[in-house]
PDB file of C-alpha atoms and ligand atoms in Angstrom:
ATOM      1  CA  UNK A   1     237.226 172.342 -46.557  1.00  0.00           C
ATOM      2  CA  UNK A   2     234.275 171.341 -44.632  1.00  0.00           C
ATOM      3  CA  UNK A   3     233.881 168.136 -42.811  1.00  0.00           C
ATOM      4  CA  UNK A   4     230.720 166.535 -41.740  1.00  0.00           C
ATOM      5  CA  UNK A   5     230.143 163.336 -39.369  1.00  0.00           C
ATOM      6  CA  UNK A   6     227.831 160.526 -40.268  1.00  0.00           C
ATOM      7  CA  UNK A   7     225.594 160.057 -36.756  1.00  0.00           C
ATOM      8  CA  UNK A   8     226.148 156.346 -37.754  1.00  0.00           C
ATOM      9  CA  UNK A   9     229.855 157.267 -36.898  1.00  0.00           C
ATOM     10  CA  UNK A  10     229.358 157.858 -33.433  1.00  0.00           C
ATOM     11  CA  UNK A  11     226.328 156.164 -32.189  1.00  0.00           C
ATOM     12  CA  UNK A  12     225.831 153.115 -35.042  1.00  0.00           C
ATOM     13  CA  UNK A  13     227.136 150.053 -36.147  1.00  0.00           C
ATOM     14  CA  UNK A  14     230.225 152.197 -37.968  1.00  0.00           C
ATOM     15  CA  UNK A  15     231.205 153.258 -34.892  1.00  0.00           C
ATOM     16  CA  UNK A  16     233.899 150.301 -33.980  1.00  0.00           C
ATOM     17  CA  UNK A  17     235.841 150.935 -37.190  1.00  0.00           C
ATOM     18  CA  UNK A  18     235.104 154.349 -37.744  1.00  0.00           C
ATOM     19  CA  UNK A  19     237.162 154.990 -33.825  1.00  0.00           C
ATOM     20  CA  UNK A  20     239.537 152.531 -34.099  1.00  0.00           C
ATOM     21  CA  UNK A  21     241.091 154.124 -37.730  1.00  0.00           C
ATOM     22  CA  UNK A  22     240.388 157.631 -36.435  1.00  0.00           C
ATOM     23  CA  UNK A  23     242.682 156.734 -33.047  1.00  0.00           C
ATOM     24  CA  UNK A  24     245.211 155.188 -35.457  1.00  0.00           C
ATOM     25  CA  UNK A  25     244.944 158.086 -37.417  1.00  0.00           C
ATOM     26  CA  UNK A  26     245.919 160.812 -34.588  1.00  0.00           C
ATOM     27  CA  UNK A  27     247.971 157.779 -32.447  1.00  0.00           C
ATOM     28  CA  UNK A  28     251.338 159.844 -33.321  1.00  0.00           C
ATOM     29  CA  UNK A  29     249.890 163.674 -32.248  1.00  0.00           C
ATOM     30  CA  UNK A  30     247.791 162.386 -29.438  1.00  0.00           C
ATOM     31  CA  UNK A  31     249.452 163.390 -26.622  1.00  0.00           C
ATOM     32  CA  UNK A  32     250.176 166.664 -28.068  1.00  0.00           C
ATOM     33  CA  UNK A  33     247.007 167.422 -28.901  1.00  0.00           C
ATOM     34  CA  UNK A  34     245.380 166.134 -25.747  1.00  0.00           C
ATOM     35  CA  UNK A  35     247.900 168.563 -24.067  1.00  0.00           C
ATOM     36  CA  UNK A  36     246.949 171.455 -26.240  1.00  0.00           C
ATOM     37  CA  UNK A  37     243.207 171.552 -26.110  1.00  0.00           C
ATOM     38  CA  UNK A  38     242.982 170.777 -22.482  1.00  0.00           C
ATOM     39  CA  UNK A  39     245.461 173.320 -21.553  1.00  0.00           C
ATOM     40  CA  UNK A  40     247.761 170.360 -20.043  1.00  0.00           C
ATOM     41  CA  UNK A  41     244.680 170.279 -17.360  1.00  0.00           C
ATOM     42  CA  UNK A  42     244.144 166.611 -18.487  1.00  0.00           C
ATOM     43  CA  UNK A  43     247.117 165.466 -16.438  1.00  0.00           C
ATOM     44  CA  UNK A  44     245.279 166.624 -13.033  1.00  0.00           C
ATOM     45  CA  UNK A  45     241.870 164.993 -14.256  1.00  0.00           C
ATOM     46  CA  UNK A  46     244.051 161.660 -14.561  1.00  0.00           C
ATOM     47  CA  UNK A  47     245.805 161.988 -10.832  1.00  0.00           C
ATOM     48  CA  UNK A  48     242.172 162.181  -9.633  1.00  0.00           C
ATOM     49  CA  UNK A  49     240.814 159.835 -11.414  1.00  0.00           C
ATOM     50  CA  UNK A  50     244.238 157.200 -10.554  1.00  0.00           C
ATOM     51  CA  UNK A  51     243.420 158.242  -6.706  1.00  0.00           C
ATOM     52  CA  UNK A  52     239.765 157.173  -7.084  1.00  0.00           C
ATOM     53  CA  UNK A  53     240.443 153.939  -7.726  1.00  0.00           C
ATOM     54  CA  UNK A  54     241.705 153.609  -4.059  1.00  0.00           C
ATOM     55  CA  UNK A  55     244.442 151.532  -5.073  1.00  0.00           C
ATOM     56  CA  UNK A  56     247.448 149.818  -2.509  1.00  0.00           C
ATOM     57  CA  UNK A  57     250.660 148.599  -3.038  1.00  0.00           C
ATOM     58  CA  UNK A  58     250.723 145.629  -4.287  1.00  0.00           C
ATOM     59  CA  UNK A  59     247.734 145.319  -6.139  1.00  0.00           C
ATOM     60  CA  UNK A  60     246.730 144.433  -9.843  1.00  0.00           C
ATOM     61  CA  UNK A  61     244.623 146.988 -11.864  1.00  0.00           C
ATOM     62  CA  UNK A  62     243.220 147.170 -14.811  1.00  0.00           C
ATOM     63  CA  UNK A  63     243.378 150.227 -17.619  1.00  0.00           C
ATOM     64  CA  UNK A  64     240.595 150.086 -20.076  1.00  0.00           C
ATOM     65  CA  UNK A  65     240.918 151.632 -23.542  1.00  0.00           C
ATOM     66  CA  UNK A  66     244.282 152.707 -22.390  1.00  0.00           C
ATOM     67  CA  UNK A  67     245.321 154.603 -25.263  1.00  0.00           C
ATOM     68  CA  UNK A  68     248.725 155.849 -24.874  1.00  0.00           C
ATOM     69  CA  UNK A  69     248.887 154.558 -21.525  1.00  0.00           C
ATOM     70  CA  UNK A  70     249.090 157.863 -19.024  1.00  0.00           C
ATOM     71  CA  UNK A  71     246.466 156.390 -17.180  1.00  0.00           C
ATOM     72  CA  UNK A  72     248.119 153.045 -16.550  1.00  0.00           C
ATOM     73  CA  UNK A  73     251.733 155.035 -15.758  1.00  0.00           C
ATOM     74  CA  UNK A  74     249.745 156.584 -12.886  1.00  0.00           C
ATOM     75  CA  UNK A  75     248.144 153.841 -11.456  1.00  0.00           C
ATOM     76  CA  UNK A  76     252.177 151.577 -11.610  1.00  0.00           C
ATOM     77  CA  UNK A  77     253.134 154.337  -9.021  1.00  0.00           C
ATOM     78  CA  UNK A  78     250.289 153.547  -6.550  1.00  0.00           C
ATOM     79  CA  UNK A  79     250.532 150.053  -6.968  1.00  0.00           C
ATOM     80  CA  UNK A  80     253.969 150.201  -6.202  1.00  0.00           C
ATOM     81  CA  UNK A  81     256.872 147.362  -7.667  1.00  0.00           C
ATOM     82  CA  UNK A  82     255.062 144.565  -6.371  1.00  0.00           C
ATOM     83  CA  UNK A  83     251.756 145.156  -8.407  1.00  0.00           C
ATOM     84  CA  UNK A  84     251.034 144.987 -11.688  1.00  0.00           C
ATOM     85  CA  UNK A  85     248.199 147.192 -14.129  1.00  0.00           C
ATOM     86  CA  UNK A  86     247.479 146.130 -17.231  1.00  0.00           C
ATOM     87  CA  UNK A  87     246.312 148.350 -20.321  1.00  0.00           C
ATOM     88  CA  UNK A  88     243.875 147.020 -23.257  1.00  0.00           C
ATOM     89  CA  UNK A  89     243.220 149.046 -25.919  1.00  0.00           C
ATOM     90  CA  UNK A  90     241.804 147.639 -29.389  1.00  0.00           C
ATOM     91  CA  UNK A  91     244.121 150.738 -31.216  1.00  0.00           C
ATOM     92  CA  UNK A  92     248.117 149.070 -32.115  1.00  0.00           C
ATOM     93  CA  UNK A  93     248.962 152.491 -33.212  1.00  0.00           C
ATOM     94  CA  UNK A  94     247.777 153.630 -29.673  1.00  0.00           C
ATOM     95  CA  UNK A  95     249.648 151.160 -27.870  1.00  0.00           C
ATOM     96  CA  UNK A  96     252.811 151.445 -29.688  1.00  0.00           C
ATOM     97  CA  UNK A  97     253.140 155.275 -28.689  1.00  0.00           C
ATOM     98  CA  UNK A  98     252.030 153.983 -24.993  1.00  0.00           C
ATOM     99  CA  UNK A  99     254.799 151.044 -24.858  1.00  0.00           C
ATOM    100  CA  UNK A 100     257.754 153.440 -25.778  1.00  0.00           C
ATOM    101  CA  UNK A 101     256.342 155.778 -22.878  1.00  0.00           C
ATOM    102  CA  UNK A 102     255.757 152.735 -20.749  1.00  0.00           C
ATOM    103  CA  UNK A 103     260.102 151.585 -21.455  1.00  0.00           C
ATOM    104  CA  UNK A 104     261.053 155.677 -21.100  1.00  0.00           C
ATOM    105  CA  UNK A 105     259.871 155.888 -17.584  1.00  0.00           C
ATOM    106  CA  UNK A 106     261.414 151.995 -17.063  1.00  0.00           C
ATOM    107  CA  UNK A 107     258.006 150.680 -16.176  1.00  0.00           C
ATOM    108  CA  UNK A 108     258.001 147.664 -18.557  1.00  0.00           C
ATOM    109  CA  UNK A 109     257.894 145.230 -15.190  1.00  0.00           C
ATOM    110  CA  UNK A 110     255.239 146.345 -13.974  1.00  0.00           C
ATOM    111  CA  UNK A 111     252.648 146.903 -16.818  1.00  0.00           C
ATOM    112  CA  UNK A 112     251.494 144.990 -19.435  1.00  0.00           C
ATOM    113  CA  UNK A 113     249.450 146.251 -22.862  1.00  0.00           C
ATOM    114  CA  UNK A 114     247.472 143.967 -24.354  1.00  0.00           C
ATOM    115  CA  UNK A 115     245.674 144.313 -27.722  1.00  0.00           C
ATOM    116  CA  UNK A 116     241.959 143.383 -26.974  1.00  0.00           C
ATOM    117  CA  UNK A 117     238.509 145.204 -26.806  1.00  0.00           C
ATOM    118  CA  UNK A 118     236.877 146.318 -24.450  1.00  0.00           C
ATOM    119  CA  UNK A 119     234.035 144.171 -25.028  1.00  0.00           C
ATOM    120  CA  UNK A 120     235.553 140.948 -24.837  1.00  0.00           C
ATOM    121  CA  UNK A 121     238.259 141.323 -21.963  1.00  0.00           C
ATOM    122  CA  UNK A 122     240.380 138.468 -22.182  1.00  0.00           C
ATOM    123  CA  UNK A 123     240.821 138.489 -18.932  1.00  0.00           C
ATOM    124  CA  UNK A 124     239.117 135.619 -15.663  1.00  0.00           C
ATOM    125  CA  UNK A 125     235.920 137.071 -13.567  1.00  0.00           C
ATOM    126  CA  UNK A 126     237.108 138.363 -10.385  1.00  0.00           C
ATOM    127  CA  UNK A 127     240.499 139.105 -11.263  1.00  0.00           C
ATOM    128  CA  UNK A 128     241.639 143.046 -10.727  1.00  0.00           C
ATOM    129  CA  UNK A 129     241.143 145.109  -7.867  1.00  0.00           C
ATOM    130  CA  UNK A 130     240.167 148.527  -9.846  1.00  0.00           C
ATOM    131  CA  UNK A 131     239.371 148.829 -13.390  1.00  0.00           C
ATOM    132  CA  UNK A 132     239.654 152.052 -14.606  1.00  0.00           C
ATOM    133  CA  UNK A 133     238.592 153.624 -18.267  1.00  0.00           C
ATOM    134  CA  UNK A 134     239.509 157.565 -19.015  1.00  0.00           C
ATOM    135  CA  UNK A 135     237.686 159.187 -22.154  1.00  0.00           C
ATOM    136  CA  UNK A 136     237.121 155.590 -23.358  1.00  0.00           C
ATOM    137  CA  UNK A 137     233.633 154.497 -22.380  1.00  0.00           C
ATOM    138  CA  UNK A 138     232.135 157.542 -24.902  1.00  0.00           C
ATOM    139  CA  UNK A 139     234.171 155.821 -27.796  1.00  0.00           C
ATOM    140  CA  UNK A 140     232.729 151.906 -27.376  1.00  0.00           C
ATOM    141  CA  UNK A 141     229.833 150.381 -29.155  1.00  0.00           C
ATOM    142  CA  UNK A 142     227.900 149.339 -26.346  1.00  0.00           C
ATOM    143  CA  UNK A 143     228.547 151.377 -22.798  1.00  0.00           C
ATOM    144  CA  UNK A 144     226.544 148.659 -21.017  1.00  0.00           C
ATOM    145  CA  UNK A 145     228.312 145.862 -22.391  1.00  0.00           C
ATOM    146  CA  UNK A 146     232.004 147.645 -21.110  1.00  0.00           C
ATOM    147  CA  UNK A 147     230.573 148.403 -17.951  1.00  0.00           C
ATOM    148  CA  UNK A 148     229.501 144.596 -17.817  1.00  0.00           C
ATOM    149  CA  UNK A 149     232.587 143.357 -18.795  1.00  0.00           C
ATOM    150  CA  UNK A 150     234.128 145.471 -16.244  1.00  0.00           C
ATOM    151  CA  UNK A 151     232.101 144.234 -13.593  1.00  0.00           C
ATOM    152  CA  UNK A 152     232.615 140.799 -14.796  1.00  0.00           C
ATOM    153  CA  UNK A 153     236.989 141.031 -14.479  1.00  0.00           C
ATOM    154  CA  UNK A 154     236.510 143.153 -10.997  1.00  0.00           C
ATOM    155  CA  UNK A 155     237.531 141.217  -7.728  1.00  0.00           C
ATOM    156  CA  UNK A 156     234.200 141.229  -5.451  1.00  0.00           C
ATOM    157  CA  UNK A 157     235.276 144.506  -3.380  1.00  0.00           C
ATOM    158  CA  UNK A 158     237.177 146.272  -6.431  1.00  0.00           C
ATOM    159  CA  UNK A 159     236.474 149.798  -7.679  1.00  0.00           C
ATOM    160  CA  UNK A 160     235.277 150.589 -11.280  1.00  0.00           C
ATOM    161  CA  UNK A 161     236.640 154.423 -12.533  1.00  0.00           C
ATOM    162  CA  UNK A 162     235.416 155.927 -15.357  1.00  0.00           C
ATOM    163  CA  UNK A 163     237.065 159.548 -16.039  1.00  0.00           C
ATOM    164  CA  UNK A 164     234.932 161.077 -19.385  1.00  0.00           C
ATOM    165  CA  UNK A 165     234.020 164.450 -20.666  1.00  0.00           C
ATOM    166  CA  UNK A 166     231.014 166.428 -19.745  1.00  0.00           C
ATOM    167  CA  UNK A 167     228.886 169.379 -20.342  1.00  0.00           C
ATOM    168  CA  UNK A 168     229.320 171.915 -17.481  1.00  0.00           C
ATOM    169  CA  UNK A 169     225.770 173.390 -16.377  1.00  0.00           C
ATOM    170  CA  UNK A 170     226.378 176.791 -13.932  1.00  0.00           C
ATOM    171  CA  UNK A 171     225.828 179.374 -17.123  1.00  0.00           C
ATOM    172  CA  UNK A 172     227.331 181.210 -18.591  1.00  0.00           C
ATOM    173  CA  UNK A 173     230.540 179.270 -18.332  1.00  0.00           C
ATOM    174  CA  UNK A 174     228.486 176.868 -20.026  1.00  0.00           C
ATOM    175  CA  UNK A 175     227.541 178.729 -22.989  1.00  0.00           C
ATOM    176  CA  UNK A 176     231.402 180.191 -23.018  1.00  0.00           C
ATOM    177  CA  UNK A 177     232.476 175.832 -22.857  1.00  0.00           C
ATOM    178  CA  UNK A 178     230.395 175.578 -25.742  1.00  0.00           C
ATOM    179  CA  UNK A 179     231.695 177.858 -27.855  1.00  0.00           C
ATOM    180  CA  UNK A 180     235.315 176.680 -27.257  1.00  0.00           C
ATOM    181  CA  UNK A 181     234.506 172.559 -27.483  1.00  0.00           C
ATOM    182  CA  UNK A 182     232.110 172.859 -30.711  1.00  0.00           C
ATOM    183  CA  UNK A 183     233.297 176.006 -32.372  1.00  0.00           C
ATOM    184  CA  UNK A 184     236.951 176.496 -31.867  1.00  0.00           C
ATOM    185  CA  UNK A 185     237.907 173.279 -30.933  1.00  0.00           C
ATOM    186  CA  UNK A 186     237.544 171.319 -33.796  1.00  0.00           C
ATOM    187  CA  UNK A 187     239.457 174.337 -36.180  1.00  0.00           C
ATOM    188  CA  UNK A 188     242.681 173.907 -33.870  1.00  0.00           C
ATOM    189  CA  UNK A 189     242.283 169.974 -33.873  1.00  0.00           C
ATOM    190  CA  UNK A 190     241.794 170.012 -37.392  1.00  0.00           C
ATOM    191  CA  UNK A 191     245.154 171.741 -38.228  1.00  0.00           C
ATOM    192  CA  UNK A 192     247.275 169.353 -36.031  1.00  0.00           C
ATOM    193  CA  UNK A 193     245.377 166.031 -37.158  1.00  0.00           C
ATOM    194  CA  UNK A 194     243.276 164.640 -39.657  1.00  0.00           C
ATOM    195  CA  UNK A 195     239.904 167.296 -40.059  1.00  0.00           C
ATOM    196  CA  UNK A 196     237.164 164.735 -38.610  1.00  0.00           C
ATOM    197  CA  UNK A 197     238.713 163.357 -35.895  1.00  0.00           C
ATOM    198  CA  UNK A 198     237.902 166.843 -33.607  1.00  0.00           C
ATOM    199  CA  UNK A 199     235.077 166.828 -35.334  1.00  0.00           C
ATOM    200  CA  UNK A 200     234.478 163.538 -33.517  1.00  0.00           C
ATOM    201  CA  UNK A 201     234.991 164.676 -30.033  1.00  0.00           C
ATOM    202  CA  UNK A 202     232.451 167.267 -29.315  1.00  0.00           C
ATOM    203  CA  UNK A 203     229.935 165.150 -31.531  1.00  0.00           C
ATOM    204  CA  UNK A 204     230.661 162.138 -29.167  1.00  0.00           C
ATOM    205  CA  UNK A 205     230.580 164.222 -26.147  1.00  0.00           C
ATOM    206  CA  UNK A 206     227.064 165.314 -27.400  1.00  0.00           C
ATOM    207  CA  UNK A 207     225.767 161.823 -27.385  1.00  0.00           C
ATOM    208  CA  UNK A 208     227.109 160.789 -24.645  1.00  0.00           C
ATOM    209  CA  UNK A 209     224.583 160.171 -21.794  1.00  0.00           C
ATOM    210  CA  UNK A 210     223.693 162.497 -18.882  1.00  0.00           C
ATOM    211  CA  UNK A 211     226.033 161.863 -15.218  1.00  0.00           C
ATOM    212  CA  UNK A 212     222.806 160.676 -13.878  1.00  0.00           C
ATOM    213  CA  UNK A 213     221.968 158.382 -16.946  1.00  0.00           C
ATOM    214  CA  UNK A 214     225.524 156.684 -16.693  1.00  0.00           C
ATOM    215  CA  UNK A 215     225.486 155.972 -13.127  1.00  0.00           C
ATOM    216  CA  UNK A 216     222.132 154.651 -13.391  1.00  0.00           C
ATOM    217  CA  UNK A 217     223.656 152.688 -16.495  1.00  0.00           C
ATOM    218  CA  UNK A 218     226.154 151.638 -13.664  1.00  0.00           C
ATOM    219  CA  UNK A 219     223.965 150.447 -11.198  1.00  0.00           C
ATOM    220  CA  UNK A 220     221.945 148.563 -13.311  1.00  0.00           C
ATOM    221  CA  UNK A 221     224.790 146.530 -14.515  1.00  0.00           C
ATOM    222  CA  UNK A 222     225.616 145.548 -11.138  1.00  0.00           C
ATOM    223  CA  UNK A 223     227.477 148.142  -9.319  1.00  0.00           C
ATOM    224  CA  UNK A 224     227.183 149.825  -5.602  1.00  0.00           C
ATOM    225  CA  UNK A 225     228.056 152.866  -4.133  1.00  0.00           C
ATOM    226  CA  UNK A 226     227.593 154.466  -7.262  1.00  0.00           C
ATOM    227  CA  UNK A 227     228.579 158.307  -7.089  1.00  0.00           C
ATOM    228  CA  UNK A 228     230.306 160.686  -9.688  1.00  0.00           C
ATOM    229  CA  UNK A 229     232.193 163.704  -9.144  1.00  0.00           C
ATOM    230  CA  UNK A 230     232.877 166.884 -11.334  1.00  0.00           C
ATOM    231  CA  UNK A 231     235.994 168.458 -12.138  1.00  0.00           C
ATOM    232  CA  UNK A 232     236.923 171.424 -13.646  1.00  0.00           C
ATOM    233  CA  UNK A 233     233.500 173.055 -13.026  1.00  0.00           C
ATOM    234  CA  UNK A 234     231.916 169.922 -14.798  1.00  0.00           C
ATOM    235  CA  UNK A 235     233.987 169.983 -18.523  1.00  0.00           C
ATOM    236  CA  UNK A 236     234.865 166.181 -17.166  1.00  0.00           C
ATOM    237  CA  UNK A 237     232.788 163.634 -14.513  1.00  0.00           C
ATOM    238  CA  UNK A 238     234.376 161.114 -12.986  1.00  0.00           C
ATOM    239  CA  UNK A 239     231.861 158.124 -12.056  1.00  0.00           C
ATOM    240  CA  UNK A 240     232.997 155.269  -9.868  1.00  0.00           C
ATOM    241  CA  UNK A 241     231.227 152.318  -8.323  1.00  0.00           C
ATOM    242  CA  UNK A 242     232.095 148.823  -6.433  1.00  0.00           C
ATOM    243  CA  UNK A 243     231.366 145.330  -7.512  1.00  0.00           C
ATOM    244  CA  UNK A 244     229.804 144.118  -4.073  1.00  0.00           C
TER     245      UNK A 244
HETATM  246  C1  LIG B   1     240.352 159.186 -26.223  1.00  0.00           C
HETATM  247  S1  LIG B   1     241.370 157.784 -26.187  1.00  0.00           S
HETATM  248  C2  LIG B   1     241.741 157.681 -24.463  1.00  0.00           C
HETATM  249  C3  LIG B   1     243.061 157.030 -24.211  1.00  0.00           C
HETATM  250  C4  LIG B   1     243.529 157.059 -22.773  1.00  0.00           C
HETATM  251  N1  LIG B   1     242.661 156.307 -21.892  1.00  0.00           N
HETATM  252  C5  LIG B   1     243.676 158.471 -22.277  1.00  0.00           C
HETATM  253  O1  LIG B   1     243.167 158.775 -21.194  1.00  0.00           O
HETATM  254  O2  LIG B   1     244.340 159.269 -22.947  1.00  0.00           O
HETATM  255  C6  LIG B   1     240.217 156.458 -26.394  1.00  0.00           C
HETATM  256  C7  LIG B   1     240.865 155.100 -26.601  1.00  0.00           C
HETATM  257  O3  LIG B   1     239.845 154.116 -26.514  1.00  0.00           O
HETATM  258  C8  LIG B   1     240.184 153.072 -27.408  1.00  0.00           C
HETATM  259  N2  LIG B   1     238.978 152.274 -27.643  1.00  0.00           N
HETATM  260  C9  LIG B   1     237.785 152.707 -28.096  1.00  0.00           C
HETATM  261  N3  LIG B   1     236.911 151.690 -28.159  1.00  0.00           N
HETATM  262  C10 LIG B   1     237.561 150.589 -27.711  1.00  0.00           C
HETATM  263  C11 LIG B   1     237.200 149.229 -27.523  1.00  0.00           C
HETATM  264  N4  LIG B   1     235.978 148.786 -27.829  1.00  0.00           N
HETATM  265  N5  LIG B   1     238.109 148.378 -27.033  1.00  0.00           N
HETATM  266  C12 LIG B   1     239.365 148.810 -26.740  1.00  0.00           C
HETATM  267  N6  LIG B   1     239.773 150.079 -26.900  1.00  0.00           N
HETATM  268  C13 LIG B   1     238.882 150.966 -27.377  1.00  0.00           C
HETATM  269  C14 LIG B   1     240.726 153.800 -28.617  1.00  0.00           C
HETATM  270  O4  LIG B   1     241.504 152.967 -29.436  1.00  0.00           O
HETATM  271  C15 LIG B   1     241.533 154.907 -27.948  1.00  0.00           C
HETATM  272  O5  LIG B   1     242.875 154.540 -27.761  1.00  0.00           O
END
């Protein structure tokens, strides 16, 4: 069977629904599936990322389309038992598969996930000292708005972190990328899950902006020291910034 993708799916007004049913959809495989098309190399792009956001003991942060929650379970350890990190996703499904992760490894007292979107934080300005979002800010509506909203919830000082996929550019590992993320990838995807949601991923990935576009994206909603960094010979970017 063939499966197409509506562009009003991925870059329209759809695209709210259309993502949060599709996560909800693939909630109960997406950890195994995450492992199994990355080649487990997502776990590494998360330490970095968790590092990034500079984080001490002590300290609240703030998990952003948290998903399942591996983000957030890295960032408890570097804030240690006396801080706190929070995860908002808009996804129960999501959530549910992060909480029971969240009680296995006995962090319940030191995160918290919330139900809300990204767009409307329901959080006070100034409040967290990092704010981090990993393959999340491809999936919203609006990327300015998030980053906004991010900026709004930071502590003057605090780090923003966004970890997202990429296109790598040294050829021909490009061309080889390619092949794997928009030929193969969606055929394994779609015998684990339901056929369009890899169908989704390398569409989103296609229209998601440029490195330099997002930072600039970044600095125009407000943040400094705006730099990314690739990993993995550029299949992922991570972008981070400061709320001066
Ligand atoms: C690819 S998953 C990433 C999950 C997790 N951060 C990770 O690294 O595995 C994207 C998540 O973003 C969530 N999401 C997308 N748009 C959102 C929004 N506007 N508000 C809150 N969550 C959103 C989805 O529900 C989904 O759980």
């Amino acid at each position: 069977m063939s499966v197409t993708l509506d562009e009003s799916q991925v870059i329209g007004e759809q695209k709210r629904s259309y993502v949060r049913d599709m996560f909800a959809r693939i909630a109960p495989r997406y950890d195994l599936l995450n492992s199994l098309l990355s080649w487990r190399i997502h776990h590494y792009w998360r330490g970095v990322a968790a590092r990034e956001a500079r984080l001490r003991p002590g300290d609240i942060a703030l998990d952003v389309c948290t998903g399942t929650a591996d983000l957030a379970l890295r960032l408890a350890r570097q804030v240690g038992e006396q801080g706190k990190v929070i995860g908002v996703d808009f996804c129960l499904p999501m959530l549910q598969r992060g909480w029971q992760k969240v009680r296995q490894r006995g962090r319940q007292e030191q995160i918290t996930l919330i139900l809300a979107d990204a767009l409307q934080l329901p959080f006070a300005s100034d409040t967290f000292h990092a704010v981090t979002v990993a393959f999340g800010i491809r999936n919203v509506a609006d990327i300015r708005a998030a980053f906004a909203e991010m900026w709004r919830v930071l502590q003057p000082g605090g780090r923003v972190v966004c970890l997202e996929f990429s296109l790598p550019r040294l050829q021909p590992f490009r061309a080889l990328y390619e092949l794997y993320f928009y030929r193969l990838l969606p055929r394994i995807g779609a015998l684990f899950s339901h056929g369009d949601a890899y169908l989704y991923l390398p569409t989103s990935v296609r229209y998601f902006p440029e490195r330099e576009r997002l930072a600039q994206i970044m600095q125009e909603v407000g943040f400094t020291e705006v730099q990314w960094r690739e990993l993995t010979l550029g299949i992922v970017c991570i972008h981070s910034g400061v709320k001066p």
